[in-house]
CSV table of C-alpha atoms in Angstrom, one decimal:
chain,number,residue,atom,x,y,z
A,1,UNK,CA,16.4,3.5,11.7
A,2,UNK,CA,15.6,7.0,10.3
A,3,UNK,CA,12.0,7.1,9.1
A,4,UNK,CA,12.2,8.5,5.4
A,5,UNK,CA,9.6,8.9,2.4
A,6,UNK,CA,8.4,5.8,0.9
A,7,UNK,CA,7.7,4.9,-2.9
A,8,UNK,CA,4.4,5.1,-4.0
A,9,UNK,CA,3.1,1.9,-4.3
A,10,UNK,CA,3.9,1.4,-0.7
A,11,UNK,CA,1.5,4.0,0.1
A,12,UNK,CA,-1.3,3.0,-2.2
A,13,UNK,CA,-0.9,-0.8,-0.2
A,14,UNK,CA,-1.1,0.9,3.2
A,15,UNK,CA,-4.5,2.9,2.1
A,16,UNK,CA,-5.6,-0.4,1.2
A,17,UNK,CA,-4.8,-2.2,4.3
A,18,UNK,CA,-5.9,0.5,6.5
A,19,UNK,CA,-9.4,0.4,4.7
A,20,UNK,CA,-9.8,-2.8,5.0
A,21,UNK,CA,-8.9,-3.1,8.5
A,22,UNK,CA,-11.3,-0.6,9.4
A,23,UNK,CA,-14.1,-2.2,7.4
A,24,UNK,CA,-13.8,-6.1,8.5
A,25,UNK,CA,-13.3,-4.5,12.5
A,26,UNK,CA,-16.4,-2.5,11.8
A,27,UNK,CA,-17.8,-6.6,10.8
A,28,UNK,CA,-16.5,-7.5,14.6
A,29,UNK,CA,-13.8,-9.6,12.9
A,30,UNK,CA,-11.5,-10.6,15.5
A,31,UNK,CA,-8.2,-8.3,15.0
A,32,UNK,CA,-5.6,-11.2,14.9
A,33,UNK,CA,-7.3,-12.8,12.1
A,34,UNK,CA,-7.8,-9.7,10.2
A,35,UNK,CA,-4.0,-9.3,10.2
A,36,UNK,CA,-3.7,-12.6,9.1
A,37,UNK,CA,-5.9,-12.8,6.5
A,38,UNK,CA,-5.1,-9.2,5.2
A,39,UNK,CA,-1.6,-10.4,4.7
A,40,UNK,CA,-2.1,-12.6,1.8
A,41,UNK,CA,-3.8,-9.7,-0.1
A,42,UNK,CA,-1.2,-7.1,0.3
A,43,UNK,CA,1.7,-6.6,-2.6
A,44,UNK,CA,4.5,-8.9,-2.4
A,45,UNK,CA,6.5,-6.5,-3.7
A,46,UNK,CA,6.0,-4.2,-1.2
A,47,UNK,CA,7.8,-4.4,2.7
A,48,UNK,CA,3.8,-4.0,3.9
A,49,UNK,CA,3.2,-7.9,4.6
A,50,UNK,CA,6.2,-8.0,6.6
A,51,UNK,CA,5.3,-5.4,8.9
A,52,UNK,CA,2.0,-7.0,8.9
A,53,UNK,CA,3.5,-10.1,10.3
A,54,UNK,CA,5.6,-7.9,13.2
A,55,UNK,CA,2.4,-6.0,13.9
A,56,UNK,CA,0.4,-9.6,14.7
A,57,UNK,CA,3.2,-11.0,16.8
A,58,UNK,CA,3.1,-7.8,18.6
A,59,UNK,CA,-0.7,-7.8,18.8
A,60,UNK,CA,-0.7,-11.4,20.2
A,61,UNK,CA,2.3,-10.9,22.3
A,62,UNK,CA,1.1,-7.3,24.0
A,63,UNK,CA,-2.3,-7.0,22.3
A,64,UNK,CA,-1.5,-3.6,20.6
A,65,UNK,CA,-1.1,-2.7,17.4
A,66,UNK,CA,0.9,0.6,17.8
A,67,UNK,CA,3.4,-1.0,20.0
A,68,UNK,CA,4.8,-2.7,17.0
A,69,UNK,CA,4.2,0.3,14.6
A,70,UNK,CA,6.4,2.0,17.3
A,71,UNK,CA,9.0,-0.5,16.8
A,72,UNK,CA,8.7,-0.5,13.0
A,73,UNK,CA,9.8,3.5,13.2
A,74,UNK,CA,11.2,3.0,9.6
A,75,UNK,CA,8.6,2.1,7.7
A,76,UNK,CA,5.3,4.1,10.2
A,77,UNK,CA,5.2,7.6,10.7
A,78,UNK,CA,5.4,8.8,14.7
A,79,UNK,CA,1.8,10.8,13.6
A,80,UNK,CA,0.7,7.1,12.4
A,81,UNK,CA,1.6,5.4,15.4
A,82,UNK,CA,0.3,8.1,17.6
A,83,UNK,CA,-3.3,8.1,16.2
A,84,UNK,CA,-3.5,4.3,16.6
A,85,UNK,CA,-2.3,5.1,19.9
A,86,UNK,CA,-4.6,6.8,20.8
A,87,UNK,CA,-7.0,4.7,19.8
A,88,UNK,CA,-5.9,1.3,21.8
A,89,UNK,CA,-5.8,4.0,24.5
A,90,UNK,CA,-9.2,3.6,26.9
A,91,UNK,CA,-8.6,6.7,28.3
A,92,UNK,CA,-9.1,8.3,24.8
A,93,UNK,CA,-11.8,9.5,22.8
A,94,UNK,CA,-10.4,8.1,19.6
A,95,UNK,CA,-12.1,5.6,17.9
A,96,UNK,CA,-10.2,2.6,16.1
A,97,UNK,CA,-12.4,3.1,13.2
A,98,UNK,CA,-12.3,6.5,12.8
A,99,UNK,CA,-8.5,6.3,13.1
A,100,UNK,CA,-7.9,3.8,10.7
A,101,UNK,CA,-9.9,6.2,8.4
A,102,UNK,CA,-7.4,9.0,9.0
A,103,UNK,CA,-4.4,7.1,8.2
A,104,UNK,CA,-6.2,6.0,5.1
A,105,UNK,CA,-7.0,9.2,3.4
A,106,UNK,CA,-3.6,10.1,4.7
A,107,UNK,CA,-2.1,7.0,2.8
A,108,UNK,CA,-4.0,8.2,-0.2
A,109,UNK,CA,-3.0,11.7,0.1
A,110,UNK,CA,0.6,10.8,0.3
A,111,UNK,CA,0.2,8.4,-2.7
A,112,UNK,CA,-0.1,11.3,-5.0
A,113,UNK,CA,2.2,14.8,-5.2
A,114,UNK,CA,1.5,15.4,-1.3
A,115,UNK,CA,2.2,19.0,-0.6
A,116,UNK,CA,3.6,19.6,2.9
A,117,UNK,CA,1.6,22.7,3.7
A,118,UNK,CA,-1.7,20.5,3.0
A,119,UNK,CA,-0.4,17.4,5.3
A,120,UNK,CA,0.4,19.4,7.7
A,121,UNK,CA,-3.1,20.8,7.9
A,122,UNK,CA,-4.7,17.7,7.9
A,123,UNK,CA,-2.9,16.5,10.9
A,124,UNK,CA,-3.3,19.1,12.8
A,125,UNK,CA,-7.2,18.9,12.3
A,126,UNK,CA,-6.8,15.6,13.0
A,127,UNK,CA,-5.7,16.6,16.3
A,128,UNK,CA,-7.8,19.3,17.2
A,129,UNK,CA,-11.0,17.5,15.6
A,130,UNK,CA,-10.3,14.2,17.6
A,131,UNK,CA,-8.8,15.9,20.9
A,132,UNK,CA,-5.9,14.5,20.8
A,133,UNK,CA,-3.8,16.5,22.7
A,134,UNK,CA,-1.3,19.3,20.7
A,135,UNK,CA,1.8,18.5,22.9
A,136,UNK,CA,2.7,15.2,22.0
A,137,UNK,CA,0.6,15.3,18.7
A,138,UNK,CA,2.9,17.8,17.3
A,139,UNK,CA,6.1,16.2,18.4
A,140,UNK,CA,5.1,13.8,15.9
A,141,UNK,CA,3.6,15.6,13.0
A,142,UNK,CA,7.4,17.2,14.0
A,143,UNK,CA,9.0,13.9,13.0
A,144,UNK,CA,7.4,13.4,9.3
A,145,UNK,CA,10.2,12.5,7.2
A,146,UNK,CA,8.2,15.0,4.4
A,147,UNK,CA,9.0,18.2,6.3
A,148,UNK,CA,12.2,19.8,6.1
A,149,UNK,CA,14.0,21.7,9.2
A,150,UNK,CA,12.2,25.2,8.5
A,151,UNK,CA,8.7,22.8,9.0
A,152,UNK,CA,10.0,21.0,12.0
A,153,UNK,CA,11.6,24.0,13.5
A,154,UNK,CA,8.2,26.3,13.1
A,155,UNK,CA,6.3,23.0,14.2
A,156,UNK,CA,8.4,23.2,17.1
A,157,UNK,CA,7.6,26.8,17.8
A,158,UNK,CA,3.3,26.7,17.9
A,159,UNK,CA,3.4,24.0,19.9
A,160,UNK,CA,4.4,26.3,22.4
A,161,UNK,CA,2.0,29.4,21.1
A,162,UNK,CA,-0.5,27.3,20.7
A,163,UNK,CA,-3.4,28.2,23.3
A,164,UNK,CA,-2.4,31.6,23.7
A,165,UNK,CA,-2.2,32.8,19.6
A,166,UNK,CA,-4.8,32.0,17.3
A,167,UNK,CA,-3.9,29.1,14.9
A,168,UNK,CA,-4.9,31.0,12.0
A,169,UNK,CA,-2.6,34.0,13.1
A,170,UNK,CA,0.4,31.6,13.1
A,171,UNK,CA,-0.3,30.2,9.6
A,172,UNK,CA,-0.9,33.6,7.9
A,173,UNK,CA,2.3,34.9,9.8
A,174,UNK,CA,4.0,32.2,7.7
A,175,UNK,CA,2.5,33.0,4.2
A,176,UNK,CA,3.4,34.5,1.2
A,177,UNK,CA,0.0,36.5,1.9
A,178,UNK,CA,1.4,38.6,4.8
A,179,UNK,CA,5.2,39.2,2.6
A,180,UNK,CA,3.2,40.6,0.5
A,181,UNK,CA,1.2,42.7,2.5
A,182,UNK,CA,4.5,43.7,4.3
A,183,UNK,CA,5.7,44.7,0.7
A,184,UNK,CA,2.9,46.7,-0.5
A,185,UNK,CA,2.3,48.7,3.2
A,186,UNK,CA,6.1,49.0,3.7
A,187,UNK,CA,6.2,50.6,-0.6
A,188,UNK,CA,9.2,48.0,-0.7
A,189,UNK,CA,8.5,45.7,-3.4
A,190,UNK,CA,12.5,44.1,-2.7
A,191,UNK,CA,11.3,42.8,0.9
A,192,UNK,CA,12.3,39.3,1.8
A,193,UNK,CA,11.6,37.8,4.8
A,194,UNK,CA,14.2,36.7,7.6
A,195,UNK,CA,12.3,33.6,7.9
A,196,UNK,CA,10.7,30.8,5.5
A,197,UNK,CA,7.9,31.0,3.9
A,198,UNK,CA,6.1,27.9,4.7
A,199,UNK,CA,2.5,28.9,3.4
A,200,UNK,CA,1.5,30.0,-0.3
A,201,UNK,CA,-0.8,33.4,-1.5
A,202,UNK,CA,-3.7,31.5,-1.5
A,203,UNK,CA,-3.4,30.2,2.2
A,204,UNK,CA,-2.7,33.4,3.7
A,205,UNK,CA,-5.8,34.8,2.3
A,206,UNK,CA,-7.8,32.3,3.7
A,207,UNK,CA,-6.1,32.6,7.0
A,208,UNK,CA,-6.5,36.0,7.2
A,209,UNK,CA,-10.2,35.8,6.3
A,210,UNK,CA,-10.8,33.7,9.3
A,211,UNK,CA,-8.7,35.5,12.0
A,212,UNK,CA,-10.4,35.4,15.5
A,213,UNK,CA,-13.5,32.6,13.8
A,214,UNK,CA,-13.2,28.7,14.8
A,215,UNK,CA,-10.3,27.2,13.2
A,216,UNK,CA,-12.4,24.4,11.7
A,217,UNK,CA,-14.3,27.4,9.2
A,218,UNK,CA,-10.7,28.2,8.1
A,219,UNK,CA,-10.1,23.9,7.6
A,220,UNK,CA,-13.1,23.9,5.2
A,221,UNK,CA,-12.3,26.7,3.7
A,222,UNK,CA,-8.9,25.6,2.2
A,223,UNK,CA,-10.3,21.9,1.5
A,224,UNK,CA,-13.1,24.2,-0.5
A,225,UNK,CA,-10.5,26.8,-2.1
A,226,UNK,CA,-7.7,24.8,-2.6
A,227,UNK,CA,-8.5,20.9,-2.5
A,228,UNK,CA,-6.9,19.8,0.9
A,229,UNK,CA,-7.5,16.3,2.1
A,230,UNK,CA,-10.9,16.5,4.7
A,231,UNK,CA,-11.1,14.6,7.8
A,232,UNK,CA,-13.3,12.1,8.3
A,233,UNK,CA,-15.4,12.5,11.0
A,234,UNK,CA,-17.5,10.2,13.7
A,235,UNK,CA,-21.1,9.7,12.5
A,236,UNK,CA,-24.0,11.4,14.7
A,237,UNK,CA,-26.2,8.5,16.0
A,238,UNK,CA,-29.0,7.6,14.3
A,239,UNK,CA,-31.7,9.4,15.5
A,240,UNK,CA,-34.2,6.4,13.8
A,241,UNK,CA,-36.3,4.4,16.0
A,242,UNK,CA,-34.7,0.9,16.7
A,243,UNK,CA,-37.9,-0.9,14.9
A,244,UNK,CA,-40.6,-0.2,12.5
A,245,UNK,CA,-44.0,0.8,14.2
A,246,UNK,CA,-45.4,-2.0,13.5
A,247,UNK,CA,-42.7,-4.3,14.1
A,248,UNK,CA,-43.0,-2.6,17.9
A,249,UNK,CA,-46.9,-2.9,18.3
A,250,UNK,CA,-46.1,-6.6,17.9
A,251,UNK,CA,-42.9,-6.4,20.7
A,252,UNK,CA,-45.6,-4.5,23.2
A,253,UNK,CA,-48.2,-7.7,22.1
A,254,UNK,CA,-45.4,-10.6,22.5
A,255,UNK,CA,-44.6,-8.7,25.8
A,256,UNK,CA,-48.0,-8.2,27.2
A,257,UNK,CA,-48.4,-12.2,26.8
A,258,UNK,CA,-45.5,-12.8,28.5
A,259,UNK,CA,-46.5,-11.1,31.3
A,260,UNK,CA,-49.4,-13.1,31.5
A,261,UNK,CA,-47.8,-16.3,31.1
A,262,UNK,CA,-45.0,-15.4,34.2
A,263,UNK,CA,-48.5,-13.7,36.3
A,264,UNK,CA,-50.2,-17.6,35.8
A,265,UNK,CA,-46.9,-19.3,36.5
A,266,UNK,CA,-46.9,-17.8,39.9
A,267,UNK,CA,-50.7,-18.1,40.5
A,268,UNK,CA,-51.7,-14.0,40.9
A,269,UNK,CA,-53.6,-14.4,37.1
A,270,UNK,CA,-56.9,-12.6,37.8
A,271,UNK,CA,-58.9,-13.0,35.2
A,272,UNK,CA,-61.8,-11.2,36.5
A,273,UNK,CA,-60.0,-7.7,35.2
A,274,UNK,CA,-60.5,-9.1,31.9
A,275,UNK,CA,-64.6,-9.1,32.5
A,276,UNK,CA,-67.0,-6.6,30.5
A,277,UNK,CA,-69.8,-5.6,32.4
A,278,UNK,CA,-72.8,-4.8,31.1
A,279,UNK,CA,-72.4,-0.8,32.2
A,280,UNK,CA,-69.6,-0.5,30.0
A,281,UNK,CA,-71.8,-1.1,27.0
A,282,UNK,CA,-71.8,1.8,24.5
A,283,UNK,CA,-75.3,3.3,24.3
A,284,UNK,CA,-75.7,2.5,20.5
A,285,UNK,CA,-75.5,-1.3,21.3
A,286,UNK,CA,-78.2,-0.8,24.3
């Protein structure tokens, strides 16, 4: 069946189950039981706890979750299913947790008045922050049932480009920005573009202010500027130490009398090591 948008409330139920996936996994919950248990806490109103139910027989019949989001093409997104994807994937960098997060800000995002330039953005971040791979990636941003033909058809188009034309290039290229830059250089204030205009004013500015930088400045940027949804991203180990200082002192003392112990066990305890001779005295206790 053709994937289109959902109402609302279905959205605001998938954020929810997404979150909560991610936080009873990050509990080492086994994933079957989370499913099941998840289930009773969903909206009945909503077709989410029937596709919870596919997604656990799938799960115990193949043990993967996107296999049966794959399957359930009317109800998940292609990007939905390729980010979980990715993250079953052991080959992949993609974490389950972090993915889980994606699709629930997405969720959230979409929930709202989701504006298609915005989405779009956050995907592709998605992809380039998680190395996801732009070929197949895009295909499925592609297949979002909120973009129109002009999106899928200029979608379609920088997945080729990419890697030899800057990303910000091809967005400003696309903005009302650069129509009106044409205008104003041009002294043609009737110009009108042969091709949509995908991007507002406000983008194109921002775009062009980060021509030839790191893509990610142009992603904080227009999450700054213009309130885009932000990626969540993988937390830096802890740099910490694993115990308190004193907690180790007694580790090194437990360990130390161990060592002992195993030393006697095998009969090489020399005890003699642990004699003070008398030239060792300080010369204030002489």
């Amino acid at each position: 069946m053709p994937q289109t948008q959902l109402e609302r409330e279905e959205y605001i139920e998938q954020a929810y189950f997404f979150r909560v996936y991610r936080e009873r996994l990050e509990q080492n919950t086994p994933a079957q039981e989370i499913l099941g248990l998840i289930r009773e806490e969903i909206l009945s109103t909503t077709r989410l706890p029937m596709a919870i139910d596919f997604l656990a027989a799938e799960l115990a019949l193949h043990g993967r979750v996107s296999d049966g989001m794959k399957r359930l093409s009317h109800y998940f997104t292609p990007f939905q299913t390729f980010v979980v994807g990715k993250a079953e994937d052991e080959q992949s960098r993609m974490d389950m947790r972090i993915a889980l997060q994606v699709l629930e800000r997405e969720a959230e995002y979409r929930a709202e008045d989701p504006n298609p330039a915005a989405l779009f953005v956050y995907q592709f971040e998605c992809l380039a922050r998680n190395r996801l791979g732009y070929d197949y990636g895009l295909r499925a941003v592609a297949a979002d049932p909120l973009y129109d033909d002009a999106w899928r058809d200029w979608i379609e188009r920088i997945r080729m480009q990419l890697g030899t034309v800057d990303f910000a290039d091809l967005l400003y290229l696309r903005s009302e920005f650069h129509v009106e830059e044409i205008r104003r250089r041009n002294r043609d204030p009737d110009y009108q573009p042969s091709y949509p205009v995908l991007f507002g004013l406000q983008e194109g500015r921002i775009a062009w202010a980060n021509l030839g930088k790191d893509p990610l400045y142009m992603f904080a940027a227009l999450q700054r500027q213009l309130g885009y949804p932000a990626v969540p991203r993988s937390k830096p180990a802890s740099q910490r130490p694993l115990f308190e200082p004193a907690v180790e002192m007694r580790f090194q003392r437990l360990e130390a009398r161990l060592a002992m112990l195993e030393s006697e066990a095998k009969g090489e305890f020399d005890i003699s090591k642990f004699y003070k001779h008398p030239g060792d005295e300080s010369a204030g206790d002489k």
